[in-house]
Amino acid sequence: MLKNVMPQRSVFFNLLTAHADRLVAAANATLRLITSLGNPSNDIAALIEEVNLNETSADGIKDEMIHLLYESFTTPINRDQLHTLTRDLDRVIDGLQSVANSIATHRIEVSTAQARELSSLGADACIQLNRAVIALGSRDRVDAITARCSEIETLETRGTDVMRHAVRVLFEREGDEAAVWHAIKMRGFYFMLRAVLDDCKRAARTIDEIVIENA
């Protein structure tokens, strides 16, 4: 019973790390998915399912963390901050799932350079987020955590520039009704890719707050 209310601090960080690992796996699958569009030899449905499976796995980890927070008498860092970070990580992988599923629901069959770049930036941001989460368990790695979070901010800024350029390109050319609907569809897709970077930045700022309050 005592182990339930006073678990070892490593349990919390292990769950956070496992959650962040699922983010990287989903982001990499999303990048492969977007890169594969237009290539008939690639199994698009299987890649979408890979993203969904990682999201389902992450949901299980999230539920386990929230249950642990509810039951535990003590936590290694502020309980609310652990809960917020868990929700932030969940928001990132939900965003990746939305991107993947929209490819099927919106019938996006061809990739673009801008979509590939946004997806690549999102995958890089997830890797940096993963490394920052791993470093949270070590009190002597404040500089490393801060550097990872700063890099995520930089990636998010780059993503904003890419998205603006992508949308501008979409509406530069006039066309028929089908071309207009395609532009509207792709604009929404770009915004979903950009939202993943936004959510990574939100999680990075939560990590920054944790570091500042526990320095």
PDB file of C-alpha atoms in Angstrom:
ATOM      1  CA  MET A   1       0.000   0.000   0.000  1.00  0.00           C
ATOM      2  CA  LEU A   2       2.830   2.388   0.905  1.00  0.00           C
ATOM      3  CA  LYS A   3       4.362   1.899  -2.552  1.00  0.00           C
ATOM      4  CA  ASN A   4       1.108   3.066  -4.115  1.00  0.00           C
ATOM      5  CA  VAL A   5       0.979   6.342  -2.206  1.00  0.00           C
ATOM      6  CA  MET A   6       4.756   6.956  -2.208  1.00  0.00           C
ATOM      7  CA  PRO A   7       6.096   5.502  -5.480  1.00  0.00           C
ATOM      8  CA  GLN A   8       9.720   5.900  -6.475  1.00  0.00           C
ATOM      9  CA  ARG A   9      10.366   9.156  -8.348  1.00  0.00           C
ATOM     10  CA  SER A  10      11.733   7.192 -11.316  1.00  0.00           C
ATOM     11  CA  VAL A  11       8.245   5.796 -12.037  1.00  0.00           C
ATOM     12  CA  PHE A  12       6.960   9.243 -13.026  1.00  0.00           C
ATOM     13  CA  PHE A  13       9.925  10.021 -15.275  1.00  0.00           C
ATOM     14  CA  ASN A  14       9.779   6.571 -16.859  1.00  0.00           C
ATOM     15  CA  LEU A  15       6.155   7.147 -17.811  1.00  0.00           C
ATOM     16  CA  LEU A  16       6.931  10.595 -19.221  1.00  0.00           C
ATOM     17  CA  THR A  17       9.785   9.138 -21.245  1.00  0.00           C
ATOM     18  CA  ALA A  18       7.610   6.304 -22.549  1.00  0.00           C
ATOM     19  CA  HIS A  19       4.973   8.862 -23.539  1.00  0.00           C
ATOM     20  CA  ALA A  20       7.562  11.004 -25.343  1.00  0.00           C
ATOM     21  CA  ASP A  21       8.930   7.903 -27.109  1.00  0.00           C
ATOM     22  CA  ARG A  22       5.501   7.341 -28.627  1.00  0.00           C
ATOM     23  CA  LEU A  23       5.545  10.931 -29.897  1.00  0.00           C
ATOM     24  CA  VAL A  24       8.790  10.321 -31.773  1.00  0.00           C
ATOM     25  CA  ALA A  25       7.502   7.068 -33.238  1.00  0.00           C
ATOM     26  CA  ALA A  26       4.268   8.729 -34.387  1.00  0.00           C
ATOM     27  CA  ALA A  27       6.097  11.758 -35.801  1.00  0.00           C
ATOM     28  CA  ASN A  28       8.508   9.570 -37.751  1.00  0.00           C
ATOM     29  CA  ALA A  29       5.615   7.498 -39.104  1.00  0.00           C
ATOM     30  CA  THR A  30       3.820  10.710 -40.104  1.00  0.00           C
ATOM     31  CA  LEU A  31       6.919  11.957 -41.914  1.00  0.00           C
ATOM     32  CA  ARG A  32       7.254   8.655 -43.782  1.00  0.00           C
ATOM     33  CA  LEU A  33       3.550   8.798 -44.590  1.00  0.00           C
ATOM     34  CA  ILE A  34       3.701  12.283 -46.097  1.00  0.00           C
ATOM     35  CA  THR A  35       6.900  11.482 -47.972  1.00  0.00           C
ATOM     36  CA  SER A  36       5.242   8.354 -49.405  1.00  0.00           C
ATOM     37  CA  LEU A  37       2.221  10.152 -50.872  1.00  0.00           C
ATOM     38  CA  GLY A  38       2.011   9.701 -54.617  1.00  0.00           C
ATOM     39  CA  ASN A  39       4.133   6.549 -54.591  1.00  0.00           C
ATOM     40  CA  PRO A  40       1.860   3.583 -55.380  1.00  0.00           C
ATOM     41  CA  SER A  41       4.401   1.101 -53.994  1.00  0.00           C
ATOM     42  CA  ASN A  42       3.955   2.400 -50.447  1.00  0.00           C
ATOM     43  CA  ASP A  43       1.209   1.160 -48.131  1.00  0.00           C
ATOM     44  CA  ILE A  44      -0.386   4.433 -47.045  1.00  0.00           C
ATOM     45  CA  ALA A  45      -3.073   2.705 -44.966  1.00  0.00           C
ATOM     46  CA  ALA A  46      -0.419   0.819 -42.982  1.00  0.00           C
ATOM     47  CA  LEU A  47       1.454   4.044 -42.201  1.00  0.00           C
ATOM     48  CA  ILE A  48      -1.752   5.729 -41.041  1.00  0.00           C
ATOM     49  CA  GLU A  49      -2.440   2.721 -38.826  1.00  0.00           C
ATOM     50  CA  GLU A  50       1.093   2.951 -37.409  1.00  0.00           C
ATOM     51  CA  VAL A  51       0.395   6.515 -36.281  1.00  0.00           C
ATOM     52  CA  ASN A  52      -2.944   5.458 -34.779  1.00  0.00           C
ATOM     53  CA  LEU A  53      -1.350   2.552 -32.898  1.00  0.00           C
ATOM     54  CA  ASN A  54       1.239   4.864 -31.367  1.00  0.00           C
ATOM     55  CA  GLU A  55      -1.511   7.267 -30.330  1.00  0.00           C
ATOM     56  CA  THR A  56      -3.444   4.424 -28.687  1.00  0.00           C
ATOM     57  CA  SER A  57      -0.313   3.313 -26.843  1.00  0.00           C
ATOM     58  CA  ALA A  58       0.327   6.896 -25.709  1.00  0.00           C
ATOM     59  CA  ASP A  59      -3.249   7.132 -24.407  1.00  0.00           C
ATOM     60  CA  GLY A  60      -2.603   4.113 -22.205  1.00  0.00           C
ATOM     61  CA  ILE A  61       0.547   5.707 -20.808  1.00  0.00           C
ATOM     62  CA  LYS A  62      -1.299   8.990 -20.219  1.00  0.00           C
ATOM     63  CA  ASP A  63      -4.064   7.192 -18.317  1.00  0.00           C
ATOM     64  CA  GLU A  64      -1.493   5.347 -16.214  1.00  0.00           C
ATOM     65  CA  MET A  65       0.248   8.621 -15.335  1.00  0.00           C
ATOM     66  CA  ILE A  66      -2.982  10.381 -14.369  1.00  0.00           C
ATOM     67  CA  HIS A  67      -4.017   7.405 -12.255  1.00  0.00           C
ATOM     68  CA  LEU A  68      -0.616   7.455 -10.535  1.00  0.00           C
ATOM     69  CA  LEU A  69      -0.899  11.188  -9.873  1.00  0.00           C
ATOM     70  CA  TYR A  70      -4.339  10.650  -8.369  1.00  0.00           C
ATOM     71  CA  GLU A  71      -3.166   7.861  -6.049  1.00  0.00           C
ATOM     72  CA  SER A  72       0.244   9.198  -5.013  1.00  0.00           C
ATOM     73  CA  PHE A  73       0.821  11.094  -1.787  1.00  0.00           C
ATOM     74  CA  THR A  74       4.076  12.615  -3.052  1.00  0.00           C
ATOM     75  CA  THR A  75       5.426  13.439  -6.513  1.00  0.00           C
ATOM     76  CA  PRO A  76       9.002  14.329  -7.578  1.00  0.00           C
ATOM     77  CA  ILE A  77       7.876  17.670  -8.998  1.00  0.00           C
ATOM     78  CA  ASN A  78       4.674  19.703  -8.750  1.00  0.00           C
ATOM     79  CA  ARG A  79       1.653  17.469  -9.300  1.00  0.00           C
ATOM     80  CA  ASP A  80      -0.152  20.030 -11.467  1.00  0.00           C
ATOM     81  CA  GLN A  81       2.914  20.498 -13.653  1.00  0.00           C
ATOM     82  CA  LEU A  82       3.226  16.757 -14.196  1.00  0.00           C
ATOM     83  CA  HIS A  83      -0.438  16.636 -15.149  1.00  0.00           C
ATOM     84  CA  THR A  84      -0.049  19.616 -17.510  1.00  0.00           C
ATOM     85  CA  LEU A  85       3.002  18.123 -19.207  1.00  0.00           C
ATOM     86  CA  THR A  86       1.204  14.803 -19.655  1.00  0.00           C
ATOM     87  CA  ARG A  87      -1.708  16.619 -21.283  1.00  0.00           C
ATOM     88  CA  ASP A  88       0.697  18.621 -23.456  1.00  0.00           C
ATOM     89  CA  LEU A  89       2.374  15.449 -24.732  1.00  0.00           C
ATOM     90  CA  ASP A  90      -1.050  13.949 -25.386  1.00  0.00           C
ATOM     91  CA  ARG A  91      -2.019  17.020 -27.405  1.00  0.00           C
ATOM     92  CA  VAL A  92       1.050  16.630 -29.640  1.00  0.00           C
ATOM     93  CA  ILE A  93       0.349  13.008 -30.523  1.00  0.00           C
ATOM     94  CA  ASP A  94      -3.356  13.741 -31.023  1.00  0.00           C
ATOM     95  CA  GLY A  95      -2.272  16.373 -33.538  1.00  0.00           C
ATOM     96  CA  LEU A  96      -0.093  13.867 -35.365  1.00  0.00           C
ATOM     97  CA  GLN A  97      -3.014  11.458 -35.481  1.00  0.00           C
ATOM     98  CA  SER A  98      -5.223  14.186 -36.958  1.00  0.00           C
ATOM     99  CA  VAL A  99      -2.653  14.816 -39.679  1.00  0.00           C
ATOM    100  CA  ALA A 100      -2.404  11.122 -40.539  1.00  0.00           C
ATOM    101  CA  ASN A 101      -6.151  10.477 -40.570  1.00  0.00           C
ATOM    102  CA  SER A 102      -6.875  13.601 -42.610  1.00  0.00           C
ATOM    103  CA  ILE A 103      -4.848  12.105 -45.463  1.00  0.00           C
ATOM    104  CA  ALA A 104      -7.496   9.401 -45.803  1.00  0.00           C
ATOM    105  CA  THR A 105     -10.594  11.462 -44.964  1.00  0.00           C
ATOM    106  CA  HIS A 106      -9.609  14.420 -47.186  1.00  0.00           C
ATOM    107  CA  ARG A 107      -8.145  12.193 -49.893  1.00  0.00           C
ATOM    108  CA  ILE A 108      -4.766  13.859 -49.999  1.00  0.00           C
ATOM    109  CA  GLU A 109      -2.975  11.792 -52.590  1.00  0.00           C
ATOM    110  CA  VAL A 110       0.094  13.863 -53.490  1.00  0.00           C
ATOM    111  CA  SER A 111       2.718  15.369 -51.211  1.00  0.00           C
ATOM    112  CA  THR A 112       4.203  18.854 -51.558  1.00  0.00           C
ATOM    113  CA  ALA A 113       7.606  20.231 -50.638  1.00  0.00           C
ATOM    114  CA  GLN A 114       5.981  22.418 -47.985  1.00  0.00           C
ATOM    115  CA  ALA A 115       4.081  19.505 -46.406  1.00  0.00           C
ATOM    116  CA  ARG A 116       7.266  17.444 -46.274  1.00  0.00           C
ATOM    117  CA  GLU A 117       9.188  20.303 -44.694  1.00  0.00           C
ATOM    118  CA  LEU A 118       6.513  20.965 -42.073  1.00  0.00           C
ATOM    119  CA  SER A 119       6.361  17.267 -41.252  1.00  0.00           C
ATOM    120  CA  SER A 120      10.147  17.122 -40.983  1.00  0.00           C
ATOM    121  CA  LEU A 121      10.179  20.120 -38.641  1.00  0.00           C
ATOM    122  CA  GLY A 122       7.480  18.429 -36.551  1.00  0.00           C
ATOM    123  CA  ALA A 123       9.517  15.229 -36.313  1.00  0.00           C
ATOM    124  CA  ASP A 124      12.601  17.223 -35.271  1.00  0.00           C
ATOM    125  CA  ALA A 125      10.577  19.071 -32.627  1.00  0.00           C
ATOM    126  CA  CYS A 126       9.282  15.768 -31.238  1.00  0.00           C
ATOM    127  CA  ILE A 127      12.836  14.440 -31.000  1.00  0.00           C
ATOM    128  CA  GLN A 128      13.937  17.555 -29.102  1.00  0.00           C
ATOM    129  CA  LEU A 129      10.893  17.253 -26.834  1.00  0.00           C
ATOM    130  CA  ASN A 130      11.705  13.615 -26.178  1.00  0.00           C
ATOM    131  CA  ARG A 131      15.274  14.476 -25.187  1.00  0.00           C
ATOM    132  CA  ALA A 132      14.117  17.301 -22.927  1.00  0.00           C
ATOM    133  CA  VAL A 133      11.691  14.939 -21.168  1.00  0.00           C
ATOM    134  CA  ILE A 134      14.413  12.314 -20.696  1.00  0.00           C
ATOM    135  CA  ALA A 135      16.700  14.956 -19.186  1.00  0.00           C
ATOM    136  CA  LEU A 136      14.019  16.022 -16.675  1.00  0.00           C
ATOM    137  CA  GLY A 137      14.928  13.081 -14.479  1.00  0.00           C
ATOM    138  CA  SER A 138      18.444  14.490 -13.916  1.00  0.00           C
ATOM    139  CA  ARG A 139      18.694  17.624 -11.821  1.00  0.00           C
ATOM    140  CA  ASP A 140      22.150  18.439 -13.247  1.00  0.00           C
ATOM    141  CA  ARG A 141      20.975  18.734 -16.871  1.00  0.00           C
ATOM    142  CA  VAL A 142      19.226  22.097 -16.723  1.00  0.00           C
ATOM    143  CA  ASP A 143      21.343  23.593 -19.526  1.00  0.00           C
ATOM    144  CA  ALA A 144      20.618  20.627 -21.806  1.00  0.00           C
ATOM    145  CA  ILE A 145      16.876  20.881 -21.166  1.00  0.00           C
ATOM    146  CA  THR A 146      16.865  24.626 -21.812  1.00  0.00           C
ATOM    147  CA  ALA A 147      18.753  24.125 -25.076  1.00  0.00           C
ATOM    148  CA  ARG A 148      16.231  21.520 -26.272  1.00  0.00           C
ATOM    149  CA  CYS A 149      13.298  23.785 -25.446  1.00  0.00           C
ATOM    150  CA  SER A 150      14.955  26.713 -27.197  1.00  0.00           C
ATOM    151  CA  GLU A 151      15.479  24.586 -30.307  1.00  0.00           C
ATOM    152  CA  ILE A 152      11.777  23.701 -30.322  1.00  0.00           C
ATOM    153  CA  GLU A 153      10.942  27.422 -30.302  1.00  0.00           C
ATOM    154  CA  THR A 154      13.255  27.889 -33.293  1.00  0.00           C
ATOM    155  CA  LEU A 155      11.651  24.997 -35.175  1.00  0.00           C
ATOM    156  CA  GLU A 156       8.194  26.411 -34.485  1.00  0.00           C
ATOM    157  CA  THR A 157       9.236  29.804 -35.884  1.00  0.00           C
ATOM    158  CA  ARG A 158      10.592  28.143 -39.010  1.00  0.00           C
ATOM    159  CA  GLY A 159       7.335  26.228 -39.324  1.00  0.00           C
ATOM    160  CA  THR A 160       5.370  29.482 -39.275  1.00  0.00           C
ATOM    161  CA  ASP A 161       7.448  30.824 -42.173  1.00  0.00           C
ATOM    162  CA  VAL A 162       7.031  27.603 -44.169  1.00  0.00           C
ATOM    163  CA  MET A 163       3.270  27.555 -43.638  1.00  0.00           C
ATOM    164  CA  ARG A 164       2.849  31.181 -44.707  1.00  0.00           C
ATOM    165  CA  HIS A 165       4.829  30.513 -47.871  1.00  0.00           C
ATOM    166  CA  ALA A 166       2.855  27.318 -48.519  1.00  0.00           C
ATOM    167  CA  VAL A 167      -0.505  29.093 -48.231  1.00  0.00           C
ATOM    168  CA  ARG A 168       0.685  31.945 -50.416  1.00  0.00           C
ATOM    169  CA  VAL A 169       1.733  29.491 -53.136  1.00  0.00           C
ATOM    170  CA  LEU A 170      -1.659  27.773 -52.967  1.00  0.00           C
ATOM    171  CA  PHE A 171      -3.592  30.938 -53.761  1.00  0.00           C
ATOM    172  CA  GLU A 172      -1.180  32.532 -56.212  1.00  0.00           C
ATOM    173  CA  ARG A 173      -2.576  30.561 -59.130  1.00  0.00           C
ATOM    174  CA  GLU A 174      -6.087  30.965 -60.432  1.00  0.00           C
ATOM    175  CA  GLY A 175      -8.010  27.882 -61.477  1.00  0.00           C
ATOM    176  CA  ASP A 176     -11.354  26.216 -61.758  1.00  0.00           C
ATOM    177  CA  GLU A 177     -13.622  25.202 -58.892  1.00  0.00           C
ATOM    178  CA  ALA A 178     -11.693  21.969 -58.325  1.00  0.00           C
ATOM    179  CA  ALA A 179      -8.441  23.915 -57.960  1.00  0.00           C
ATOM    180  CA  VAL A 180     -10.050  26.221 -55.407  1.00  0.00           C
ATOM    181  CA  TRP A 181     -11.304  23.311 -53.310  1.00  0.00           C
ATOM    182  CA  HIS A 182      -7.865  21.699 -53.510  1.00  0.00           C
ATOM    183  CA  ALA A 183      -6.272  24.919 -52.238  1.00  0.00           C
ATOM    184  CA  ILE A 184      -8.730  25.115 -49.330  1.00  0.00           C
ATOM    185  CA  LYS A 185      -8.123  21.442 -48.475  1.00  0.00           C
ATOM    186  CA  MET A 186      -4.341  21.820 -48.514  1.00  0.00           C
ATOM    187  CA  ARG A 187      -4.507  25.017 -46.490  1.00  0.00           C
ATOM    188  CA  GLY A 188      -6.270  23.105 -43.713  1.00  0.00           C
ATOM    189  CA  PHE A 189      -3.703  20.331 -43.972  1.00  0.00           C
ATOM    190  CA  TYR A 190      -0.824  22.783 -43.619  1.00  0.00           C
ATOM    191  CA  PHE A 191      -2.470  24.299 -40.550  1.00  0.00           C
ATOM    192  CA  MET A 192      -2.721  20.842 -38.950  1.00  0.00           C
ATOM    193  CA  LEU A 193       0.977  20.232 -39.581  1.00  0.00           C
ATOM    194  CA  ARG A 194       1.766  23.647 -38.137  1.00  0.00           C
ATOM    195  CA  ALA A 195      -0.383  22.908 -35.064  1.00  0.00           C
ATOM    196  CA  VAL A 196       1.911  19.991 -34.166  1.00  0.00           C
ATOM    197  CA  LEU A 197       4.789  22.457 -33.856  1.00  0.00           C
ATOM    198  CA  ASP A 198       2.600  24.781 -31.776  1.00  0.00           C
ATOM    199  CA  ASP A 199       1.791  21.942 -29.405  1.00  0.00           C
ATOM    200  CA  CYS A 200       5.471  20.987 -29.128  1.00  0.00           C
ATOM    201  CA  LYS A 201       6.265  24.581 -28.183  1.00  0.00           C
ATOM    202  CA  ARG A 202       3.511  24.529 -25.561  1.00  0.00           C
ATOM    203  CA  ALA A 203       5.001  21.367 -24.015  1.00  0.00           C
ATOM    204  CA  ALA A 204       8.486  22.900 -24.136  1.00  0.00           C
ATOM    205  CA  ARG A 205       7.290  25.938 -22.212  1.00  0.00           C
ATOM    206  CA  THR A 206       5.764  23.680 -19.559  1.00  0.00           C
ATOM    207  CA  ILE A 207       9.135  21.950 -19.242  1.00  0.00           C
ATOM    208  CA  ASP A 208      10.842  25.343 -18.931  1.00  0.00           C
ATOM    209  CA  GLU A 209       8.477  26.231 -16.079  1.00  0.00           C
ATOM    210  CA  ILE A 210       9.241  22.948 -14.359  1.00  0.00           C
ATOM    211  CA  VAL A 211      12.968  23.573 -14.637  1.00  0.00           C
ATOM    212  CA  ILE A 212      12.692  27.126 -13.306  1.00  0.00           C
ATOM    213  CA  GLU A 213      10.582  26.122 -10.303  1.00  0.00           C
ATOM    214  CA  ASN A 214      12.781  23.154  -9.428  1.00  0.00           C
ATOM    215  CA  ALA A 215      16.201  24.683 -10.059  1.00  0.00           C
TER     216      ALA A 215
END
